[in-house]
GROMACS .gro file of C-alpha atoms in nm:
model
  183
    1UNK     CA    1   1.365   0.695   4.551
    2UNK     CA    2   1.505   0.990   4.390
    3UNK     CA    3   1.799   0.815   4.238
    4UNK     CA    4   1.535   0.609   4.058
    5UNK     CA    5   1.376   0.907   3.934
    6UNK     CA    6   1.669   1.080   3.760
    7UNK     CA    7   1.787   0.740   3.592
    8UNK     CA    8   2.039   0.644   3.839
    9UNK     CA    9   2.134   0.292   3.722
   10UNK     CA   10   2.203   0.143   4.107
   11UNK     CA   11   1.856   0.226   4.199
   12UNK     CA   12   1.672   0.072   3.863
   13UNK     CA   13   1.913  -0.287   3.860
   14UNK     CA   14   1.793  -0.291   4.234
   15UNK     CA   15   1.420  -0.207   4.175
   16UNK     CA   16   1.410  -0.497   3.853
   17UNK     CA   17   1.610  -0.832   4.048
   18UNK     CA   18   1.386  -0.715   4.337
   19UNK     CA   19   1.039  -0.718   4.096
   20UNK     CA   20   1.111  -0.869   3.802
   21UNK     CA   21   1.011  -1.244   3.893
   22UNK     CA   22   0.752  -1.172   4.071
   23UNK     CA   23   0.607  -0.919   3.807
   24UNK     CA   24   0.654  -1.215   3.489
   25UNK     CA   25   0.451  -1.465   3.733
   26UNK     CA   26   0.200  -1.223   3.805
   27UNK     CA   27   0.171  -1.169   3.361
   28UNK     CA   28   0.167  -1.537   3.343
   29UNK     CA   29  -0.132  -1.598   3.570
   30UNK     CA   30  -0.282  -1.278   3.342
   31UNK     CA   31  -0.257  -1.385   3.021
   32UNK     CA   32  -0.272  -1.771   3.075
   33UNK     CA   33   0.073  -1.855   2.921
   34UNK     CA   34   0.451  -1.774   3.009
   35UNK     CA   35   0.534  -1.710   2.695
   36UNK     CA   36   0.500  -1.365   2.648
   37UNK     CA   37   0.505  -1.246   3.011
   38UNK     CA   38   0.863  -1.195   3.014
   39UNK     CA   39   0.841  -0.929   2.724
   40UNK     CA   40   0.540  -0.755   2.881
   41UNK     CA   41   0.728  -0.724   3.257
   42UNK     CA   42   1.042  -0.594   2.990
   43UNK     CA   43   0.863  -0.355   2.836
   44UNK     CA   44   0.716  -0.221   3.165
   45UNK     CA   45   1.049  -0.152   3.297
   46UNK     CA   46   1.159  -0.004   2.982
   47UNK     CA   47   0.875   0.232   3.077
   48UNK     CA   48   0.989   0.309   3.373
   49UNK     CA   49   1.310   0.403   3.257
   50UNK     CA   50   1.217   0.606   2.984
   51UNK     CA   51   0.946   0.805   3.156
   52UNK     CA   52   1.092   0.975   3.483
   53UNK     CA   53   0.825   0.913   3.726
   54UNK     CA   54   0.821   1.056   4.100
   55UNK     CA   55   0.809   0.755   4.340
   56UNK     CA   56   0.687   0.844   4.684
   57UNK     CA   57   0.837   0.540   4.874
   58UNK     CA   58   0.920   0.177   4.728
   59UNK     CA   59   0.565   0.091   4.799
   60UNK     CA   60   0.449   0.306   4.569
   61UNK     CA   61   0.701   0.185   4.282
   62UNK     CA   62   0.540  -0.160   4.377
   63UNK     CA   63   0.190  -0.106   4.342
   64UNK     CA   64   0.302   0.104   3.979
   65UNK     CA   65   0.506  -0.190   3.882
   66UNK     CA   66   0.220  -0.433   3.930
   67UNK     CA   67  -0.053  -0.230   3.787
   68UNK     CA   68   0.110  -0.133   3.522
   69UNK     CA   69   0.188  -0.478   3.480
   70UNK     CA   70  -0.167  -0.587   3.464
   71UNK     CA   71  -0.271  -0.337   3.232
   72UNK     CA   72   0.012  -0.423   2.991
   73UNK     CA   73  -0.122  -0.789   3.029
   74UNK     CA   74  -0.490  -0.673   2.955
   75UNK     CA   75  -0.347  -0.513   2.645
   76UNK     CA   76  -0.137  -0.746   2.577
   77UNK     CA   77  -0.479  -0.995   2.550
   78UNK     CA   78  -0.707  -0.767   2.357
   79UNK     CA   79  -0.450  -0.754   2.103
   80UNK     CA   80  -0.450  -1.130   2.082
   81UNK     CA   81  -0.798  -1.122   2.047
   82UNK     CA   82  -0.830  -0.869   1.787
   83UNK     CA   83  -0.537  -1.052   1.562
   84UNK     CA   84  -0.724  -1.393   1.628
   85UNK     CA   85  -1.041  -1.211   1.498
   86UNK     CA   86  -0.856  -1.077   1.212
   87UNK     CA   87  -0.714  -1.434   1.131
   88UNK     CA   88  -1.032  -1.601   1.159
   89UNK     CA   89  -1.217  -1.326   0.931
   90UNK     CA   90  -0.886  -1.318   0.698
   91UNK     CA   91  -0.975  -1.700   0.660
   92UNK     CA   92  -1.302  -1.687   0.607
   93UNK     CA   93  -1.240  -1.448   0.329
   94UNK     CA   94  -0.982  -1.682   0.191
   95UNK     CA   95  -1.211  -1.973   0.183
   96UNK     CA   96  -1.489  -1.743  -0.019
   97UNK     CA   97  -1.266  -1.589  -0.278
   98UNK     CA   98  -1.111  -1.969  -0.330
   99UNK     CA   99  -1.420  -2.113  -0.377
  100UNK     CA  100  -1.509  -1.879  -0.608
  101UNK     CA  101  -1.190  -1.889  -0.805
  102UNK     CA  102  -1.236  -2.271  -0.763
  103UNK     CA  103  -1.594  -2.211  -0.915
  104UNK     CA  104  -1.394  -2.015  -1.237
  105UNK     CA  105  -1.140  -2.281  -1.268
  106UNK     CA  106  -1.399  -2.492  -1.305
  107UNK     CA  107  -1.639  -2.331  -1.558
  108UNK     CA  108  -1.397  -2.222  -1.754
  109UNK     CA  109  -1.237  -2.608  -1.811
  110UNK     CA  110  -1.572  -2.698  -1.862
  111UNK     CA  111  -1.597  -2.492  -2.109
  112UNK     CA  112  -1.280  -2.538  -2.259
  113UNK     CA  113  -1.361  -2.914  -2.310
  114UNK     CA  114  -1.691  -2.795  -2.430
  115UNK     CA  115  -1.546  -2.616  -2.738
  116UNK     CA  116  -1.271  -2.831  -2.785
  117UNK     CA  117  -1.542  -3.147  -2.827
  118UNK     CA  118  -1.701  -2.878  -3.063
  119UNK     CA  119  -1.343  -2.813  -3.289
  120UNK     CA  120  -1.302  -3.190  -3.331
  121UNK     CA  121  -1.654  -3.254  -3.437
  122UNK     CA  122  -1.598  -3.270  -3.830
  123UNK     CA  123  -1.565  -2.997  -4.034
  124UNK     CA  124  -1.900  -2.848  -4.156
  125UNK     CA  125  -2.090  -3.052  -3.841
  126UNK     CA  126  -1.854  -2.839  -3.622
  127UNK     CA  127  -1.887  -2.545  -3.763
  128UNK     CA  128  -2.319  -2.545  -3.776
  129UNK     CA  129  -2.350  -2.657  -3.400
  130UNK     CA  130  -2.045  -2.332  -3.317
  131UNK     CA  131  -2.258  -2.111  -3.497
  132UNK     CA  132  -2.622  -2.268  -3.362
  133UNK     CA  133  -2.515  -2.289  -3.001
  134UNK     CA  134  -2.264  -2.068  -2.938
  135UNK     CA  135  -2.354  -1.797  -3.167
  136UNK     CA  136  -2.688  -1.808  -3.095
  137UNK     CA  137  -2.769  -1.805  -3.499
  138UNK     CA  138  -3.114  -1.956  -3.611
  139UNK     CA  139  -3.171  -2.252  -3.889
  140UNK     CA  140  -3.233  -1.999  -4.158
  141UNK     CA  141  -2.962  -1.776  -4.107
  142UNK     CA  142  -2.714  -2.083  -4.118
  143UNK     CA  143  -2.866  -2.243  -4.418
  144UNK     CA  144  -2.852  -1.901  -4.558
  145UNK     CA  145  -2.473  -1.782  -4.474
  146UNK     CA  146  -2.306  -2.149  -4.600
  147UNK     CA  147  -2.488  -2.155  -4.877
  148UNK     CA  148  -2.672  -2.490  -4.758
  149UNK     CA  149  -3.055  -2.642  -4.711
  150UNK     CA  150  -3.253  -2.599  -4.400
  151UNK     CA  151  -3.238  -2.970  -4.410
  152UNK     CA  152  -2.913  -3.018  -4.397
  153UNK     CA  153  -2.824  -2.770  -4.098
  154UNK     CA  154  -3.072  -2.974  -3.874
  155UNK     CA  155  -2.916  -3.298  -3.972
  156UNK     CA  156  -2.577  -3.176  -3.889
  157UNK     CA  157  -2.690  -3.015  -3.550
  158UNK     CA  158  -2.838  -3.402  -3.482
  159UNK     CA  159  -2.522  -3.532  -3.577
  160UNK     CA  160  -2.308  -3.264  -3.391
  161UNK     CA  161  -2.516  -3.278  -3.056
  162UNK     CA  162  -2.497  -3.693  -3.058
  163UNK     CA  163  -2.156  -3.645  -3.108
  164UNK     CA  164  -2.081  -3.422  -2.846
  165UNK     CA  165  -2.395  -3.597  -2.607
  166UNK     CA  166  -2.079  -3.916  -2.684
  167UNK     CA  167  -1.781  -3.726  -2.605
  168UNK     CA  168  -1.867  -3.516  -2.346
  169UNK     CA  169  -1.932  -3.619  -1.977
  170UNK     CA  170  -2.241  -3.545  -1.880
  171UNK     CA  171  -2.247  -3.275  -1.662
  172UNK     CA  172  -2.014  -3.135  -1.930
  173UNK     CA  173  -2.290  -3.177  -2.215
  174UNK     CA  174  -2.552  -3.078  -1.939
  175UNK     CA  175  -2.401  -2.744  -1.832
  176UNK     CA  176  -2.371  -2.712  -2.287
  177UNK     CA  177  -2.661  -2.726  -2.317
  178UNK     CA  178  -2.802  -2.503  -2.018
  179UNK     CA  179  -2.570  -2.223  -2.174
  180UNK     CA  180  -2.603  -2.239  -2.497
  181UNK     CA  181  -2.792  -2.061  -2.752
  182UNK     CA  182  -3.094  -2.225  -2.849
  183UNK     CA  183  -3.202  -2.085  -3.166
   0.00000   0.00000   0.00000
């Protein structure tokens, strides 16, 4: 065994066709899948010949081959784990921050056929029920800044909302009318 510990060549080619087999069925039945057993049992021996170790007697090589073999397994499996845990929470996350980017997409096309419905609305019409809903401006202030009657701003916000009430769908007009300003 002292050949094996000073990197002798002969000694390690005889130790891994000897093990080797043996060692990738005994990772199989550890991790459930052949797979990967042949790179654990690989990098076990690449263990063994990086790190000088001082063998007593085959035997012992054995029963360090094997354990070591089963530990790297047992790692091998926690890792799994942990990655499938990641994955799992990774798409959990995913699905959140899509839904709520779905959520945006959505508001935001809602609102963009909101004000679109508003900018074809005509002219003056238009331009009270922007300033009444969106803007949040009173009767008085409207009648006031255009230069108009009181009367005439409500009958264009009638006009404007039965307008949009026909153009919009209605969750559309709904969701309008839940945010907007109502003076």
């Amino acid at each position: 065994m002292h050949g094996l510990t000073s990197g002798d060549t002969l000694h390690y080619s005889y130790i891994f066709k000897e093990y080797y087999s043996a060692l990738c069925r005994y990772a199989e039945t550890v991790i459930g899948e052949p797979g990967h057993a042949e790179d654990i049992v690989q990098d076990v021996f690449e263990r063994l010949w990086q790190k000088p170790y001082a063998f007593e007697d085959l035997r012992h090589i054995k029963d360090f081959l094997y354990k070591a073999t089963r530990n790297a397994a047992l790692n091998f499996l926690k890792g799994a784990q942990h990655s499938k845990e990641r994955q799992a929470k990774f798409l959990q996350e995913q699905e959140k921050t899509a839904t709520a980017e779905d959520l945006d997409i959505i508001r935001m096309e809602v609102f963009r056929l909101i004000y679109r419905e508003i900018s074809n609305l005509p002219e003056q019409c238009g331009k009270i029920v922007r300033m009444s809903y969106v803007e949040g401006l009173k009767n008085e202030q409207i009648a006031e800044i255009l230069s108009i009657s009181l009367q005439t701003v409500k009958n264009q916000k009638t006009r404007g909302m039965k307008l949009l009430r026909m153009r919009l769908p209605p969750l559309a007009f709904s969701l309008f009318l839940l945010f907007s300003h109502h003076p």
